[in-house]
Coordinates of C-alpha atoms in Angstrom, one line a residue:
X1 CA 12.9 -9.1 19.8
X2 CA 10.3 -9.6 22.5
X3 CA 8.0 -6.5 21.0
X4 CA 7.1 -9.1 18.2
X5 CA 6.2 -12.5 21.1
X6 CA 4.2 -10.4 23.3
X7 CA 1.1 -12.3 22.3
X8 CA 2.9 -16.0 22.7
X9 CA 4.8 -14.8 25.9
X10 CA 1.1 -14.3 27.7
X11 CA -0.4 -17.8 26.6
X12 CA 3.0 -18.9 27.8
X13 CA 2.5 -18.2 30.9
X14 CA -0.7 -17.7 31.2
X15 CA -0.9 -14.1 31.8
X16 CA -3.1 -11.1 30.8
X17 CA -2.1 -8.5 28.7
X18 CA -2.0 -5.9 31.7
X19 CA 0.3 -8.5 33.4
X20 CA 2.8 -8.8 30.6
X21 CA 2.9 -5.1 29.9
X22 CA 3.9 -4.4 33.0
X23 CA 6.7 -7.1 33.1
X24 CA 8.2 -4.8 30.6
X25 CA 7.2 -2.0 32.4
X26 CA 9.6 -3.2 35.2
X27 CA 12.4 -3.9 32.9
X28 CA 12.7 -0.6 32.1
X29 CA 12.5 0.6 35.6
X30 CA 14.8 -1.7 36.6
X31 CA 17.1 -0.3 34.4
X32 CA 16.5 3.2 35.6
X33 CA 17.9 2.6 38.6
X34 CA 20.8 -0.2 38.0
X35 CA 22.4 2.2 34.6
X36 CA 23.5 5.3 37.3
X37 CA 24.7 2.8 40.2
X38 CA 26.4 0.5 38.4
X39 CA 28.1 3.3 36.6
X40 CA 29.6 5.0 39.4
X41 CA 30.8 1.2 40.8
X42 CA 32.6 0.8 37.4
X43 CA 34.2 4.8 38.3
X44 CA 35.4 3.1 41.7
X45 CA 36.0 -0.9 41.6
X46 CA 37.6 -3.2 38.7
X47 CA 35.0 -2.7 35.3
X48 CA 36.3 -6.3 34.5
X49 CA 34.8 -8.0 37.6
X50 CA 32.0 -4.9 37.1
X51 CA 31.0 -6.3 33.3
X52 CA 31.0 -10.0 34.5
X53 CA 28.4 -9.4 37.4
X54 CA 26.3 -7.8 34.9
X55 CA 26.7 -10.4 32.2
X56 CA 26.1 -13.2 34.7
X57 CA 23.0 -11.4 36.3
X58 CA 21.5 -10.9 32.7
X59 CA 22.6 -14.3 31.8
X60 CA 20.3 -15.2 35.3
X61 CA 17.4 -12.9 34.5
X62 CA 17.3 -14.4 30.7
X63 CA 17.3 -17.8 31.9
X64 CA 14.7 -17.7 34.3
X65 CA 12.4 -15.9 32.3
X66 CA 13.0 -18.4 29.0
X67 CA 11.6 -20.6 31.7
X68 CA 9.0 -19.7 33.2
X69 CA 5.5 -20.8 33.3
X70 CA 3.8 -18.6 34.8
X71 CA 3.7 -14.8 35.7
X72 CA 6.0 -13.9 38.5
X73 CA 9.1 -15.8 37.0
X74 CA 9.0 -13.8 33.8
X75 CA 8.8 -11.0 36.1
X76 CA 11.6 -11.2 38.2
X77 CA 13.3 -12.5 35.1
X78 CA 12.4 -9.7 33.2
X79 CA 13.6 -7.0 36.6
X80 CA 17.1 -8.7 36.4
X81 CA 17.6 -8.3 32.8
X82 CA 16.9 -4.4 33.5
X83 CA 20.7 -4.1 34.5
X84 CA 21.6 -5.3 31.4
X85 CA 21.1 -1.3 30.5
X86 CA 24.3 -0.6 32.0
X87 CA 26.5 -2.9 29.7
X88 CA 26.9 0.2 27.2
X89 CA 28.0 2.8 29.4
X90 CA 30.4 0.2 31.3
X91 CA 32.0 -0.4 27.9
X92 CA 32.7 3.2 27.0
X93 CA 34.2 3.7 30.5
X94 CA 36.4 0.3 29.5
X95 CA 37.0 2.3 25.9
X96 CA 38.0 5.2 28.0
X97 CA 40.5 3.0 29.8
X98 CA 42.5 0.8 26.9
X99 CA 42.5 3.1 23.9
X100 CA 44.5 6.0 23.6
X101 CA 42.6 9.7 22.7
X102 CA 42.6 9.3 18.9
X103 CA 40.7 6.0 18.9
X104 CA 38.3 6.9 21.8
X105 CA 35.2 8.5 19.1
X106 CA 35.8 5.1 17.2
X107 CA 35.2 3.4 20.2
X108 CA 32.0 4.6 21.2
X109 CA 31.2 4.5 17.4
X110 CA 31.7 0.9 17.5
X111 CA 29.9 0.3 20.8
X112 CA 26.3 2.7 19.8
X113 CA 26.8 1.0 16.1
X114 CA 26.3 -2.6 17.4
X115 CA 23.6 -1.4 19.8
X116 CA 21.7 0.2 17.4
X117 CA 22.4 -2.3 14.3
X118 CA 20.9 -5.1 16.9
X119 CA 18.1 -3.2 17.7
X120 CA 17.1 -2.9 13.9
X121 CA 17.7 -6.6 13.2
X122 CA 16.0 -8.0 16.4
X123 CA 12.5 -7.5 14.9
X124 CA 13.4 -9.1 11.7
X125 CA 15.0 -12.4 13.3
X126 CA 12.5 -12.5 15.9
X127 CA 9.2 -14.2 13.6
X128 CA 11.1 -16.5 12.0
X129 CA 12.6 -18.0 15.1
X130 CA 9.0 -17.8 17.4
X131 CA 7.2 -19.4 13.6
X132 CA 10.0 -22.0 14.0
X133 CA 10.7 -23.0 17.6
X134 CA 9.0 -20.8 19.8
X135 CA 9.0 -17.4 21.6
X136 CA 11.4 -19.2 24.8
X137 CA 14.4 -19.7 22.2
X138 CA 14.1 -15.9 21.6
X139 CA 15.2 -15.9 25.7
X140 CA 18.1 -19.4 25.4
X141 CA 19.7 -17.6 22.5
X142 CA 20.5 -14.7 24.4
X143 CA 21.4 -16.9 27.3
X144 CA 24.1 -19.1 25.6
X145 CA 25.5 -15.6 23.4
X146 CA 25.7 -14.6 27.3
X147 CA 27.2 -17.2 28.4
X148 CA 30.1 -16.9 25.8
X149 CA 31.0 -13.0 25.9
X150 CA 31.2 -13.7 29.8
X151 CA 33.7 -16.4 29.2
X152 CA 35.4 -14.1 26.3
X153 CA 35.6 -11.1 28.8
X154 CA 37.1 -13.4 31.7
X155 CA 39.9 -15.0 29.2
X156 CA 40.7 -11.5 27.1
X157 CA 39.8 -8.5 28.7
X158 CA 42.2 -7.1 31.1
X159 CA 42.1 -6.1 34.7
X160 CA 40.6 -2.4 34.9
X161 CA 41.9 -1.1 38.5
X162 CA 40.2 2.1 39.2
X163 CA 42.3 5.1 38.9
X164 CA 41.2 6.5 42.5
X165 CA 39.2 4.5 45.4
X166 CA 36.2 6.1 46.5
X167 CA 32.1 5.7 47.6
X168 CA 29.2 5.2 46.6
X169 CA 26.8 8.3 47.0
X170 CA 24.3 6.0 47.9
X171 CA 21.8 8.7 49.0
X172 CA 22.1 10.2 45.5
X173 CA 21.6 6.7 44.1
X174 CA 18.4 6.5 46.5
X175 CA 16.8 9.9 45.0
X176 CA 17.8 9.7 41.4
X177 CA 16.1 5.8 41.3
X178 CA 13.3 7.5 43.3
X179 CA 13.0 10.3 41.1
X180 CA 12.8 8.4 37.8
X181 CA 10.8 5.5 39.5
X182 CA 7.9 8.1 40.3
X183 CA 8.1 9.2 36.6
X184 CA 8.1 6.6 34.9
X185 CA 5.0 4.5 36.6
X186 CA 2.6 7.7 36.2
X187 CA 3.7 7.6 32.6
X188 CA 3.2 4.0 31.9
X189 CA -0.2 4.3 34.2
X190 CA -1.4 7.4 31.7
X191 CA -3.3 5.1 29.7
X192 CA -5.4 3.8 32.8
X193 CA -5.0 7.2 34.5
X194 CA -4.9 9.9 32.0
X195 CA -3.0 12.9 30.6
X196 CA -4.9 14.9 33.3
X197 CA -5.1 12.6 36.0
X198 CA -4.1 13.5 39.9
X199 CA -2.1 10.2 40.2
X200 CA 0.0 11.6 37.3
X201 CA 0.2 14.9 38.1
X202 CA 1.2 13.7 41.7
X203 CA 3.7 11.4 40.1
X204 CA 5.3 13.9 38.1
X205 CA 5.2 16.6 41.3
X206 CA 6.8 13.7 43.3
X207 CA 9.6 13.0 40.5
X208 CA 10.4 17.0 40.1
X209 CA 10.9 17.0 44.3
X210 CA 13.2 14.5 44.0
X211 CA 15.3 14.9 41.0
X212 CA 16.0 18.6 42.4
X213 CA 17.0 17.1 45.5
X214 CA 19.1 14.8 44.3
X215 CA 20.9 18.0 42.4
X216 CA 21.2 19.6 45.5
X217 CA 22.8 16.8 46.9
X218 CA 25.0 16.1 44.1
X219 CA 26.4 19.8 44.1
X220 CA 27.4 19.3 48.0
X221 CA 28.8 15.5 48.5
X222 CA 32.7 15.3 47.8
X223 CA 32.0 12.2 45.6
X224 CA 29.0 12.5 44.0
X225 CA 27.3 9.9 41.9
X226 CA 26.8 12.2 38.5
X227 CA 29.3 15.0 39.3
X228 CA 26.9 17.8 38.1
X229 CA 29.5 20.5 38.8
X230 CA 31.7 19.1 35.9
X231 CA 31.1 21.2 33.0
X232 CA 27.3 21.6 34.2
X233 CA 26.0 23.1 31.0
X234 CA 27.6 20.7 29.0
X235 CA 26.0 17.6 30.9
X236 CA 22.3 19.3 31.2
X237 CA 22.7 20.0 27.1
X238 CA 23.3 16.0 26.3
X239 CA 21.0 15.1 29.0
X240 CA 18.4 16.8 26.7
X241 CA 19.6 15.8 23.9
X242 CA 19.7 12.1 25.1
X243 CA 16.0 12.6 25.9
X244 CA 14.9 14.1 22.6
X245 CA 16.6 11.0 20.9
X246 CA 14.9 8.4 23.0
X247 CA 11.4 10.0 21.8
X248 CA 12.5 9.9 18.3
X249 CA 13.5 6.4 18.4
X250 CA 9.2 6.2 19.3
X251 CA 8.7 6.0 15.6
X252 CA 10.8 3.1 15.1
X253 CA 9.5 0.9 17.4
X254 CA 5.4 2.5 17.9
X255 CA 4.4 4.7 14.4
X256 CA 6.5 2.7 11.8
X257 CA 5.4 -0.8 13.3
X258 CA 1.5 0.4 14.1
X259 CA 1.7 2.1 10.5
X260 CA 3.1 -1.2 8.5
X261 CA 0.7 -3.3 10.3
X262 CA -2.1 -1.5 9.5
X263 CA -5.0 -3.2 6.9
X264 CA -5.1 -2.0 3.4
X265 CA -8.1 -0.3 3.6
X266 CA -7.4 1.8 6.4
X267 CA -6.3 3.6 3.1
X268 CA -2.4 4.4 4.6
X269 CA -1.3 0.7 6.0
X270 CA 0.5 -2.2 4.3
X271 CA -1.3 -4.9 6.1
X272 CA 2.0 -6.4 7.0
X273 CA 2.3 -9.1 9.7
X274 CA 5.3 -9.1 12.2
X275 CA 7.9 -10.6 9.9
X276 CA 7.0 -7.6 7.6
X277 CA 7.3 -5.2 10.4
X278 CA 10.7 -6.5 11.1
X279 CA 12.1 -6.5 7.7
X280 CA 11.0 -3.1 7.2
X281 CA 12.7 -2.1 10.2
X282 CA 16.6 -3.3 8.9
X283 CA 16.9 0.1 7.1
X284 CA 16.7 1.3 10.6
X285 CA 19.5 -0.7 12.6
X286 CA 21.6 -0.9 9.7
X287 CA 21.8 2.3 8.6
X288 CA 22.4 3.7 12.6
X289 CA 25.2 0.7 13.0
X290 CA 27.0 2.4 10.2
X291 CA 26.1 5.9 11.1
X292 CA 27.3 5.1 14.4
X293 CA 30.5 3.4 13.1
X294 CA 31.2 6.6 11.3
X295 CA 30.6 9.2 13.3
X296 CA 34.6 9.4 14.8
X297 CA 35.4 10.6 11.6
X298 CA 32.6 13.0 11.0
X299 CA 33.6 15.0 14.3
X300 CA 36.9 15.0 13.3
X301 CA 35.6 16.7 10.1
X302 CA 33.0 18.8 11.5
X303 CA 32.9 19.1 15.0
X304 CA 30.5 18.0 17.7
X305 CA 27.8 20.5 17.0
X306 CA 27.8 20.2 13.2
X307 CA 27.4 16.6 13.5
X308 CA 24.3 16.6 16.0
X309 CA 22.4 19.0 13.6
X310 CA 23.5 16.7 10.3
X311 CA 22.0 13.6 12.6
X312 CA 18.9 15.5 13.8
X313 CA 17.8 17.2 10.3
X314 CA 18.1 13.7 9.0
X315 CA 15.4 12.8 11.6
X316 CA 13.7 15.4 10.3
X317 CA 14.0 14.3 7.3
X318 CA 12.4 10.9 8.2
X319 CA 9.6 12.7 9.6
X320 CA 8.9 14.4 6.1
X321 CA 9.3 11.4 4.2
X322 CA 6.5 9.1 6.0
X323 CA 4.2 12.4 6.3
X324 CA 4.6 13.0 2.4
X325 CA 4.0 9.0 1.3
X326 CA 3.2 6.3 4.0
X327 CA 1.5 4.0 2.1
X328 CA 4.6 2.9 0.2
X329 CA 6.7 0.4 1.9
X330 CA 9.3 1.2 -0.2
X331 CA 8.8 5.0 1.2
X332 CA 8.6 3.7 5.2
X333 CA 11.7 1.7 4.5
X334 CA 13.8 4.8 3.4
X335 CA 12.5 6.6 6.3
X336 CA 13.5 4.1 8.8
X337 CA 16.8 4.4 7.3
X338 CA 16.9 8.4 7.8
X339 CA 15.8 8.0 11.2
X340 CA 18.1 5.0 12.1
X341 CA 21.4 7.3 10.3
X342 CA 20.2 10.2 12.2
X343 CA 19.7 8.7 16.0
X344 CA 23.2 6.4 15.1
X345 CA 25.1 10.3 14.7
X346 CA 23.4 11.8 17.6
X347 CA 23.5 9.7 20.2
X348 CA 27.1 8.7 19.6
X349 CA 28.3 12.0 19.2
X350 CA 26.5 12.5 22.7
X351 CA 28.2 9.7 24.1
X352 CA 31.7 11.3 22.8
X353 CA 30.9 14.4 24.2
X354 CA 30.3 13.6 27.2
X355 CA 33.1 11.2 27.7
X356 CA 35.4 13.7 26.7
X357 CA 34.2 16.3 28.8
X358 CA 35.2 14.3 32.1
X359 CA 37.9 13.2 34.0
X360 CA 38.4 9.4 32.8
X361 CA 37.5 8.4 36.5
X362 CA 34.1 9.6 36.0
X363 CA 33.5 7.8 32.8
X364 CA 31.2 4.9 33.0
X365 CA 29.0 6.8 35.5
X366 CA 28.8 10.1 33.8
X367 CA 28.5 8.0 30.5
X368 CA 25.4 5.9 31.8
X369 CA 23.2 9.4 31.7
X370 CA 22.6 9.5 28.6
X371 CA 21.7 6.3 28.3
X372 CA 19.1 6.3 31.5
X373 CA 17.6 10.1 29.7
X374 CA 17.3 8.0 26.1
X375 CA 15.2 5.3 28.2
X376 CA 13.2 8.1 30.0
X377 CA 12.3 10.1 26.6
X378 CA 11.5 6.3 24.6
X379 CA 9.0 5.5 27.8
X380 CA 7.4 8.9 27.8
X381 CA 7.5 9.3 23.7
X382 CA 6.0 5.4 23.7
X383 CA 3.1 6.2 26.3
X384 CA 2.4 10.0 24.2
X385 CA 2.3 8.3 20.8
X386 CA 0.3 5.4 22.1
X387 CA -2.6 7.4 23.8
X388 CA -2.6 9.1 20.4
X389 CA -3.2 6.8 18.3
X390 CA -5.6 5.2 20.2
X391 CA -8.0 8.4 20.8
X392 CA -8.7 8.1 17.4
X393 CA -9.6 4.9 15.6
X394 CA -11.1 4.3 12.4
X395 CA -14.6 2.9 13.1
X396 CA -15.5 -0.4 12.3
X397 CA -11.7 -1.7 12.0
X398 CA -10.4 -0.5 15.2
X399 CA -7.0 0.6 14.3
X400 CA -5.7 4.7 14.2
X401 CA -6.9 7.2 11.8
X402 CA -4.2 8.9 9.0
X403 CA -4.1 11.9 11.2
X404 CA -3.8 10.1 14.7
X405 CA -0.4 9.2 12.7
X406 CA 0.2 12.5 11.2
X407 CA 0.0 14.1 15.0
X408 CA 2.7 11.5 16.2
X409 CA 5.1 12.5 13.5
X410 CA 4.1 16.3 13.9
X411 CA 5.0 16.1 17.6
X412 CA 8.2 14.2 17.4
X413 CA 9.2 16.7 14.5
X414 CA 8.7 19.6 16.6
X415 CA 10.6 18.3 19.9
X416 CA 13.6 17.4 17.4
X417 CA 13.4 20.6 15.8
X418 CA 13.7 22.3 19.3
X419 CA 17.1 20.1 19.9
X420 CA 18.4 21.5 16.3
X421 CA 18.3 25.0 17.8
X422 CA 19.1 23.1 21.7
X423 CA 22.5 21.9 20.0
X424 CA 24.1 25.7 19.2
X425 CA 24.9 25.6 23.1
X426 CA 27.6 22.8 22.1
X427 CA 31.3 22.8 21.1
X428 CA 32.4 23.8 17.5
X429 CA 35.2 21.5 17.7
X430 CA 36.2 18.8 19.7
X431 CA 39.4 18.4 21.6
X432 CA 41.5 15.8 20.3
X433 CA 43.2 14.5 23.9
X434 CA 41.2 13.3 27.2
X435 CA 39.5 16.0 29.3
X436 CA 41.4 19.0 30.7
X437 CA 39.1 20.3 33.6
X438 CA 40.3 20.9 36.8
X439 CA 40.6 16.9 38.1
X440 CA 41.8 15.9 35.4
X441 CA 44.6 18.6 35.2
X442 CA 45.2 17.4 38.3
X443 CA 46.1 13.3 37.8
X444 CA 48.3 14.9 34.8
X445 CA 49.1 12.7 31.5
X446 CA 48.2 9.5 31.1
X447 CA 49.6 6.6 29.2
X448 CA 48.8 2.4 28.6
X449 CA 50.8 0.2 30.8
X450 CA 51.4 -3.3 29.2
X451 CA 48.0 -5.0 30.8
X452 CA 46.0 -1.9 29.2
X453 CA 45.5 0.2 31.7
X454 CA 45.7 3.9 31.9
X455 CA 48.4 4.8 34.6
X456 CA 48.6 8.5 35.6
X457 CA 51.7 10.5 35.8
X458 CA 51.5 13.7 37.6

């Protein structure tokens, strides 16, 4: 919702625009490094008491930026609500916990549904609230919704004891944040730096020393953060995958709004302002929120692999459709609704992949991968698309050329038709019961105790 009060949050708090970009800039890194750590503390300690911390420091982080006046609040504000990242992955671990095996895929359908059918409405509620009462009630909405799903969890939601103590690899922890911290400031820097630039090239040598570090680590810890030796290929495949889908999701919320926004007589745009841009966009979360909700069955139907290649030629297909008529918003509509069905079926069929592929007490932090590779691949895809189409403007009304756009949607065609052929390394079929590697073999069966959760019997 903020994308659309960017403007009113600056004179808010009387900030520049290189200030407030990077207040978003550390939301997301903040994120980065909260997703994989809180993860592995949901693996080892009680998810409930896990979820509320989370909620509460969210509920903290919305507050205090819905307040503040000046930059440094909406900053740290901003850095707090970055853990907020993490609430997905803890709920598929909690999924993982309280249903039985059959209902897991509609789980996670359920949970990547809502998160994508939010995503595609937050544009479209977000100018008539700031027209109405102001950017800051975008922030004290959040912050009493909040407040109430804390007090639901406290009331309904059972304990979740951990099915094995353990510790935190917090030398792992330290190199993966690293590693992703490195990467992701050279690429939001690459429009002051360059694509060529020695800070990101350093940046990007820095990130590689450190993520393979962090692998050799992993593979040699006895409790590992991300247990990498768990079905390795399986993990590296959605890892990719995970990235590809964050750089798709680029067009949603960087070509289609750019595009929409665009005058008239740029000879492609719709000259739409940002309630336009938002309404335009509810094709998007609507369609991915029912994709999503869906996609239990689907696997069911046609297995894992069949179902990421349906979601990523309807991707495609999105691609095609704005290349072959932008100027229509009727067109741009229906290709916000391929893209938003196509990430919906990916990325939750991802998310059941992986989960299944694990021993239940790895869920949550094995779970919150995909999620921090997603955020990785948006940043980078975001950063690409928007030194794109701002190399090549059309003189005299300073917004992108036709084929600035057409090389956006080229390039995210090409790296999703490079995951179609990525996704033959995936299972046919799914199994239908919780994972049966070695650990998991080990703890034995499993079944719901009357508080709902999963006790082991050997």
């Amino acid at each position: 919702m903020l994308a659309s009060a960017l403007h009113d949050i600056q004179v808010g708090v009387g900030g520049t625009p290189a200030s407030v970009a990077w207040v978003f800039t550390g939301l997301l890194l903040s994120s980065a490094v909260t997703t994989p750590l809180l993860g592995r503390l949901a693996d080892i300690a009680d998810k409930k008491k896990i979820l509320l911390c989370v909620l509460v420091v969210v509920a903290a982080g919305t507050g205090l930026a819905g307040s503040a006046t000046s930059v440094l609040p909406l900053a740290i504000g901003q850095v707090l609500q970055g853990a907020g990242l993490s609430l997905a992955p803890l709920a598929t671990g909690i999924v993982r916990d309280t249903l039985p095996a059959r209902l897991l895929r509609r789980g996670n359908g359920i949970i990547i549904g809502s998160v994508t059918l939010t995503a595609g409405l937050g544009p479209a509620l977000a100018g008539p609230v700031i027209e109405a009462v102001g950017y800051r009630w975008l922030y004290w909405g959040a912050f009493v919704l909040l407040l109430l799903i804390a007090l639901v969890t406290a009331v309904a939601l059972p304990p979740m004891r951990p099915h094995r103590r353990g510790t935190v690899d917090w030398s792992g922890a330290a190199l993966l944040a690293g590693g992703l911290l490195v990467l992701l400031i050279g690429v939001t820097k690459v429009p002051d730096w360059g694509w060529l630039s020695p800070g990101l090239l350093g940046s990007v040598a820095g990130s590689l020393v450190l993520l393979t570090t962090f692998v050799a680590v992993e593979l040699r810890v006895e409790q590992p953060l991300v247990d990498l030796r768990l079905r390795r290929r399986m993990l590296g495949i959605t890892a990719l995958l995970s990235f590809v889908v964050g750089f798709a999701t680029t067009l949603a919320y960087v070509g289609i709004p750019n595009l929409v926004a665009a005058p008239e007589s740029s000879g492609y745009g719709l000259g739409g302002i940002a309630t336009t841009v938002g309404l335009i966009l509810v094709p998007f979360g609507v369609a991915g929120g029912v994709a999503a909700a869906v996609t239990g069955p689907l696997d069911r139907l046609l297995g894992p692999r069949l179902v990421i290649i349906l979601g990523n030629l309807l991707i495609l297909g999105s691609c095609a459709t704005l290349l072959a008529a932008a100027s229509s918003a009727a067109t741009v509509a229906t290709a916000a609704g391929l893209l938003g069905i196509g990430i919906g079926l990916v990325f939750t069929e991802l998310i059941n992949v992986v989960t299944g592929s694990v021993p239940a007490e790895r869920a949550s932090s094995v779970a919150g991968l995909p999620f921090v590779l997603r955020s990785v691949g948006g940043a980078l895809g975001s950063q690409i698309s928007g030194s794109v189409l701002a190399s090549d403007l059309i003189p005299g009304l300073a917004v992108p050329s036709w084929d600035a756009f057409t090389t956006v949607i080229w390039l995210t065609l090409v790296v999703v038709a490079a995951a179609v052929v990525l996704t033959a390394a995936l299972p046919a079929r799914s199994r239908n019961s919780p994972s049966t590697d070695a650990k998991s073999t080990e703890l034995g069966n499993s079944s719901i105790d009357g508080e709902g959760n999963r006790k082991w019997v050997r």
